[in-house]
Amino acid sequence: MNNSPIKIGIIITSLKSPEATTLKYLVLYQNTLQSSIEFQFLPVPEDAEVLIKLNSSKLLNRKEINRDINNYTIEYKDWLDDKANSYGLIQEAIDGIIIVSMAKFSDGYYMTRVNNWAVFALGHWEPYMAPPSVLEFILTLIIQFSTYIACKGSKSVHHNATKGCIFDFTYQLDEARYKSLTGFVCYKCANMIKMACSANLFNDIKTLLNKGWLGNITEPSIISTTAKKLGYDLFHTKGITPTTLERLKQIFEVEGVKNLLLIISSVIIATLILLLGLKKFP
Ligand SMILES: [Zn+2]
């Protein structure tokens, strides 16, 4: 029996630091929590046309992107092999590749699949769709696609109804949040995973989907605390990047009431000085 993990390569476009840095940390940390899936980030050539398109803010035709990806897969594999060879390395085989982008598809889809590639196009994400944070949502999509690859692209995957299951189809992006919030895998999908792959994979993805490893707003884990230090607060940031208000909340939470009292007392003292000064010199 082959117990080697499936290998999922991830390419990030559009996202910048600190979001990209935090996403990489959270994805790679998941390698330590289970043994069925090995996540890895891959280099990309700067001049790849399809990646440049996905990096733009224009509305994109999903079917055209599917064709572009289909045409690009061999070219990218060759480029990756050459890149590794140029440093005396050997590129190991990758089972599935995910491009994480903030592109917008004109038909409203937020994900598209071509063979063993997936493109996440999350440009339609709006802050009101949180919770979950967009990074947690991306983590869920990565697990969803990895499971699909591990189950060798089972045709029975995805269902019409919204159950809060990772294989909900969901017509609207704001409906898709439930699959990330619940971490549920429905009876049908659980059976499909166990039959097409293994009970071990099922247990492993449940561990990841549960997100207990991230903690919560009142009891953050060391992982979410590190994510905050990297610049992305999973429990306050609703959009792609934190707003000014979200940054302030983060500061007050980190520094506590001490700083808040210091600011209030400074304002009171400054006001008193001003008033006394005005009385002294009418
Ligand atoms: Zn399901």
Tab-separated table of C-alpha atoms and ligand atoms in Angstrom:
chain	number	residue	atom	x	y	z
A	1	MET	CA	0.000	0.000	0.000
A	2	ASN	CA	1.332	3.432	-0.964
A	3	ASN	CA	1.244	5.711	2.071
A	4	SER	CA	3.105	8.618	0.517
A	5	PRO	CA	1.227	11.907	0.741
A	6	ILE	CA	-0.271	13.592	-2.287
A	7	LYS	CA	1.716	16.659	-3.232
A	8	ILE	CA	-0.120	19.915	-3.790
A	9	GLY	CA	1.788	22.808	-5.301
A	10	ILE	CA	0.518	26.333	-4.700
A	11	ILE	CA	1.182	29.491	-6.694
A	12	ILE	CA	0.177	32.878	-5.289
A	13	THR	CA	-0.649	35.790	-7.577
A	14	SER	CA	-2.268	39.125	-6.610
A	15	LEU	CA	-1.824	38.730	-2.846
A	16	LYS	CA	1.007	40.784	-1.388
A	17	SER	CA	2.673	40.752	2.023
A	18	PRO	CA	1.628	40.458	4.795
A	19	GLU	CA	-1.375	38.495	3.479
A	20	ALA	CA	0.740	36.261	1.228
A	21	THR	CA	3.322	35.661	3.964
A	22	THR	CA	0.638	34.733	6.488
A	23	LEU	CA	-1.155	32.463	4.016
A	24	LYS	CA	2.101	30.631	3.284
A	25	TYR	CA	2.755	30.139	6.991
A	26	LEU	CA	-0.747	28.808	7.679
A	27	VAL	CA	-0.706	26.462	4.677
A	28	LEU	CA	2.740	25.083	5.467
A	29	TYR	CA	1.913	24.662	9.150
A	30	GLN	CA	-0.758	22.193	8.055
A	31	ASN	CA	2.047	19.860	6.916
A	32	THR	CA	2.828	19.294	10.599
A	33	LEU	CA	-0.761	18.394	11.521
A	34	GLN	CA	-1.342	15.442	9.219
A	35	SER	CA	0.413	13.062	6.812
A	36	SER	CA	-1.999	12.668	3.852
A	37	ILE	CA	-1.296	15.921	2.014
A	38	GLU	CA	2.005	17.706	1.549
A	39	PHE	CA	1.591	21.372	0.666
A	40	GLN	CA	4.372	23.256	-1.073
A	41	PHE	CA	4.753	26.665	-2.707
A	42	LEU	CA	6.158	26.808	-6.207
A	43	PRO	CA	8.188	29.466	-8.045
A	44	VAL	CA	6.694	31.018	-11.175
A	45	PRO	CA	8.126	32.825	-14.182
A	46	GLU	CA	7.337	36.549	-14.155
A	47	ASP	CA	6.335	36.580	-17.826
A	48	ALA	CA	3.692	33.827	-17.825
A	49	GLU	CA	0.762	35.407	-19.673
A	50	VAL	CA	-1.976	33.537	-17.849
A	51	LEU	CA	-0.557	34.553	-14.471
A	52	ILE	CA	-0.315	38.186	-15.599
A	53	LYS	CA	-3.987	37.996	-16.631
A	54	LEU	CA	-4.977	36.553	-13.253
A	55	ASN	CA	-3.090	39.373	-11.568
A	56	SER	CA	-5.167	42.048	-13.317
A	57	SER	CA	-8.308	43.740	-11.999
A	58	LYS	CA	-10.286	43.203	-15.243
A	59	LEU	CA	-13.267	40.863	-15.404
A	60	LEU	CA	-11.996	37.618	-16.913
A	61	ASN	CA	-13.746	35.042	-19.039
A	62	ARG	CA	-13.416	31.779	-17.080
A	63	LYS	CA	-13.582	29.542	-20.151
A	64	GLU	CA	-10.727	31.480	-21.738
A	65	ILE	CA	-8.692	31.092	-18.553
A	66	ASN	CA	-9.420	27.346	-18.589
A	67	ARG	CA	-8.061	27.158	-22.142
A	68	ASP	CA	-5.009	29.234	-21.160
A	69	ILE	CA	-4.302	26.979	-18.186
A	70	ASN	CA	-4.742	23.871	-20.309
A	71	ASN	CA	-2.189	25.232	-22.778
A	72	TYR	CA	0.187	26.338	-20.029
A	73	THR	CA	0.524	23.122	-17.979
A	74	ILE	CA	3.258	21.446	-20.084
A	75	GLU	CA	5.168	24.718	-20.496
A	76	TYR	CA	5.103	25.290	-16.734
A	77	LYS	CA	6.264	21.737	-15.938
A	78	ASP	CA	9.227	22.204	-18.301
A	79	TRP	CA	10.024	25.603	-16.787
A	80	LEU	CA	9.874	24.142	-13.253
A	81	ASP	CA	12.151	21.229	-14.213
A	82	ASP	CA	14.645	23.614	-15.858
A	83	LYS	CA	14.567	25.920	-12.848
A	84	ALA	CA	15.346	23.019	-10.490
A	85	ASN	CA	18.063	21.689	-12.819
A	86	SER	CA	19.744	25.074	-12.991
A	87	TYR	CA	20.381	24.787	-9.229
A	88	GLY	CA	21.385	21.117	-9.406
A	89	LEU	CA	18.006	20.007	-7.967
A	90	ILE	CA	15.455	17.501	-9.178
A	91	GLN	CA	11.830	18.657	-9.264
A	92	GLU	CA	9.608	16.032	-7.653
A	93	ALA	CA	6.282	15.180	-9.250
A	94	ILE	CA	3.333	17.341	-8.160
A	95	ASP	CA	-0.152	15.770	-8.011
A	96	GLY	CA	-2.154	18.985	-8.152
A	97	ILE	CA	-1.472	22.689	-8.624
A	98	ILE	CA	-3.506	25.590	-7.216
A	99	ILE	CA	-3.242	29.212	-8.328
A	100	VAL	CA	-4.496	31.557	-5.611
A	101	SER	CA	-5.577	34.839	-7.163
A	102	MET	CA	-7.845	37.802	-6.524
A	103	ALA	CA	-9.016	37.739	-10.146
A	104	LYS	CA	-12.717	38.201	-10.992
A	105	PHE	CA	-14.491	35.811	-13.326
A	106	SER	CA	-17.316	37.407	-15.317
A	107	ASP	CA	-19.667	34.476	-14.589
A	108	GLY	CA	-19.233	34.886	-10.813
A	109	TYR	CA	-17.385	31.585	-10.269
A	110	TYR	CA	-14.753	31.778	-7.552
A	111	MET	CA	-12.947	28.584	-8.534
A	112	THR	CA	-12.300	26.727	-11.756
A	113	ARG	CA	-10.622	23.399	-12.425
A	114	VAL	CA	-8.657	22.188	-15.419
A	115	ASN	CA	-7.352	18.613	-15.126
A	116	ASN	CA	-5.184	18.646	-11.992
A	117	TRP	CA	-5.015	22.434	-11.801
A	118	ALA	CA	-7.358	24.780	-9.934
A	119	VAL	CA	-7.618	28.546	-10.064
A	120	PHE	CA	-9.127	30.408	-7.112
A	121	ALA	CA	-10.498	33.772	-8.249
A	122	LEU	CA	-11.522	35.616	-5.094
A	123	GLY	CA	-11.811	39.139	-6.458
A	124	HIS	CA	-15.532	39.149	-5.643
A	125	TRP	CA	-14.769	38.683	-1.930
A	126	GLU	CA	-16.300	41.494	0.194
A	127	PRO	CA	-15.653	42.251	3.873
A	128	TYR	CA	-19.329	41.506	4.745
A	129	MET	CA	-18.653	37.862	3.807
A	130	ALA	CA	-16.487	37.493	6.932
A	131	PRO	CA	-16.355	35.539	9.113
A	132	PRO	CA	-14.442	33.568	8.073
A	133	SER	CA	-11.475	35.720	7.128
A	134	VAL	CA	-10.545	35.411	3.468
A	135	LEU	CA	-7.368	33.543	4.441
A	136	GLU	CA	-9.371	30.900	6.336
A	137	PHE	CA	-11.655	30.623	3.320
A	138	ILE	CA	-8.641	30.035	1.049
A	139	LEU	CA	-7.391	27.330	3.444
A	140	THR	CA	-10.740	25.548	3.115
A	141	LEU	CA	-10.668	25.750	-0.695
A	142	ILE	CA	-7.130	24.340	-0.703
A	143	ILE	CA	-8.263	21.360	1.403
A	144	GLN	CA	-11.305	20.887	-0.840
A	145	PHE	CA	-9.217	20.743	-4.026
A	146	SER	CA	-6.517	18.580	-2.393
A	147	THR	CA	-9.182	16.060	-1.375
A	148	TYR	CA	-10.563	16.087	-4.909
A	149	ILE	CA	-7.061	15.311	-6.259
A	150	ALA	CA	-6.477	12.616	-3.619
A	151	CYS	CA	-9.768	10.987	-4.621
A	152	LYS	CA	-8.543	11.053	-8.224
A	153	GLY	CA	-11.127	13.533	-9.382
A	154	SER	CA	-14.167	11.496	-8.316
A	155	LYS	CA	-17.110	12.467	-10.537
A	156	SER	CA	-19.579	12.344	-7.644
A	157	VAL	CA	-17.853	15.222	-5.920
A	158	HIS	CA	-19.870	18.442	-5.256
A	159	HIS	CA	-23.565	18.650	-4.528
A	160	ASN	CA	-26.250	21.154	-5.332
A	161	ALA	CA	-27.514	21.726	-1.779
A	162	THR	CA	-25.721	23.938	0.747
A	163	LYS	CA	-24.982	21.662	3.715
A	164	GLY	CA	-21.958	23.514	5.082
A	165	CYS	CA	-19.926	20.636	3.549
A	166	ILE	CA	-16.602	21.305	1.800
A	167	PHE	CA	-18.143	19.932	-1.399
A	168	ASP	CA	-21.118	22.330	-1.460
A	169	PHE	CA	-21.309	23.762	-4.979
A	170	THR	CA	-22.749	27.153	-3.825
A	171	TYR	CA	-23.950	29.520	-6.529
A	172	GLN	CA	-23.024	32.641	-4.527
A	173	LEU	CA	-19.662	33.391	-2.948
A	174	ASP	CA	-21.323	34.617	0.272
A	175	GLU	CA	-23.012	31.173	0.621
A	176	ALA	CA	-19.624	29.492	0.345
A	177	ARG	CA	-18.565	30.856	3.747
A	178	TYR	CA	-20.489	28.067	5.511
A	179	LYS	CA	-18.153	25.351	4.258
A	180	SER	CA	-15.294	27.206	5.924
A	181	LEU	CA	-17.170	28.117	9.104
A	182	THR	CA	-18.496	24.626	9.879
A	183	GLY	CA	-15.651	22.375	8.706
A	184	PHE	CA	-18.340	19.770	7.968
A	185	VAL	CA	-18.050	16.818	5.584
A	186	CYS	CA	-21.475	15.329	4.819
A	187	TYR	CA	-22.295	11.600	4.944
A	188	LYS	CA	-22.184	11.195	1.143
A	189	CYS	CA	-18.860	13.015	0.760
A	190	ALA	CA	-17.344	11.242	3.790
A	191	ASN	CA	-18.192	7.871	2.203
A	192	MET	CA	-16.828	9.007	-1.150
A	193	ILE	CA	-13.503	10.039	0.467
A	194	LYS	CA	-13.194	6.788	2.439
A	195	MET	CA	-14.040	4.634	-0.615
A	196	ALA	CA	-12.038	6.533	-3.260
A	197	CYS	CA	-9.061	7.220	-0.986
A	198	SER	CA	-8.804	6.262	2.675
A	199	ALA	CA	-10.207	6.740	6.165
A	200	ASN	CA	-6.843	8.223	7.040
A	201	LEU	CA	-7.306	11.047	4.528
A	202	PHE	CA	-10.794	11.665	5.901
A	203	ASN	CA	-9.486	11.930	9.471
A	204	ASP	CA	-6.658	14.191	8.361
A	205	ILE	CA	-8.854	16.654	6.482
A	206	LYS	CA	-11.276	16.755	9.436
A	207	THR	CA	-8.347	17.788	11.643
A	208	LEU	CA	-7.481	20.602	9.245
A	209	LEU	CA	-11.071	21.723	8.638
A	210	ASN	CA	-11.870	21.800	12.338
A	211	LYS	CA	-9.414	24.713	12.711
A	212	GLY	CA	-9.031	24.036	16.429
A	213	TRP	CA	-5.337	24.557	15.718
A	214	LEU	CA	-6.071	28.253	15.070
A	215	GLY	CA	-7.855	28.794	18.380
A	216	ASN	CA	-10.445	31.558	18.541
A	217	ILE	CA	-10.754	35.260	19.348
A	218	THR	CA	-10.809	34.712	23.130
A	219	GLU	CA	-8.242	31.917	23.139
A	220	PRO	CA	-5.946	32.357	20.135
A	221	SER	CA	-3.449	29.579	19.513
A	222	ILE	CA	0.271	30.073	19.061
A	223	ILE	CA	-0.408	29.716	15.309
A	224	SER	CA	-2.936	32.565	15.054
A	225	THR	CA	-0.746	34.666	17.367
A	226	THR	CA	2.183	34.133	14.995
A	227	ALA	CA	-0.090	34.978	12.039
A	228	LYS	CA	-0.925	38.261	13.791
A	229	LYS	CA	2.775	38.983	14.248
A	230	LEU	CA	3.234	38.344	10.528
A	231	GLY	CA	0.662	41.088	9.933
A	232	TYR	CA	-2.716	39.394	9.443
A	233	ASP	CA	-5.187	39.137	12.329
A	234	LEU	CA	-7.480	36.204	11.498
A	235	PHE	CA	-10.091	37.266	14.051
A	236	HIS	CA	-10.391	40.957	13.123
A	237	THR	CA	-9.503	41.313	9.444
A	238	LYS	CA	-12.551	40.911	7.232
A	239	GLY	CA	-11.204	41.865	3.827
A	240	ILE	CA	-8.006	41.121	2.004
A	241	THR	CA	-6.045	43.734	3.935
A	242	PRO	CA	-6.852	45.176	7.385
A	243	THR	CA	-8.709	48.521	7.546
A	244	THR	CA	-7.524	51.339	9.842
A	245	LEU	CA	-10.223	50.442	12.382
A	246	GLU	CA	-9.176	46.780	12.331
A	247	ARG	CA	-5.552	47.831	12.889
A	248	LEU	CA	-6.610	49.990	15.874
A	249	LYS	CA	-8.606	47.123	17.393
A	250	GLN	CA	-5.565	44.917	16.981
A	251	ILE	CA	-3.305	47.461	18.736
A	252	PHE	CA	-5.720	47.838	21.668
A	253	GLU	CA	-6.064	44.076	21.974
A	254	VAL	CA	-2.311	43.537	21.918
A	255	GLU	CA	-1.384	46.498	24.149
A	256	GLY	CA	-4.449	46.196	26.362
A	257	VAL	CA	-6.285	48.803	28.369
A	258	LYS	CA	-2.987	50.248	29.619
A	259	ASN	CA	-2.367	52.139	26.394
A	260	LEU	CA	-5.994	53.221	26.096
A	261	LEU	CA	-5.851	54.768	29.608
A	262	LEU	CA	-2.541	56.405	28.759
A	263	ILE	CA	-4.058	58.048	25.682
A	264	ILE	CA	-7.195	59.200	27.590
A	265	SER	CA	-5.116	60.638	30.479
A	266	SER	CA	-2.815	62.429	28.000
A	267	VAL	CA	-5.845	64.036	26.321
A	268	ILE	CA	-7.271	65.141	29.733
A	269	ILE	CA	-3.926	66.633	30.826
A	270	ALA	CA	-3.499	68.464	27.505
A	271	THR	CA	-7.061	69.857	27.807
A	272	LEU	CA	-6.462	71.034	31.422
A	273	ILE	CA	-3.193	72.720	30.486
A	274	LEU	CA	-4.955	74.482	27.640
A	275	LEU	CA	-7.853	75.621	29.879
A	276	LEU	CA	-5.564	76.803	32.714
A	277	GLY	CA	-3.408	78.612	30.220
A	278	LEU	CA	-6.438	80.396	28.806
A	279	LYS	CA	-7.591	81.467	32.330
A	280	LYS	CA	-4.158	82.775	33.245
A	281	PHE	CA	-3.948	84.984	30.213
A	282	PRO	CA	-7.529	86.213	29.535
B	1	ZN	ZN	-20.933	16.812	1.015
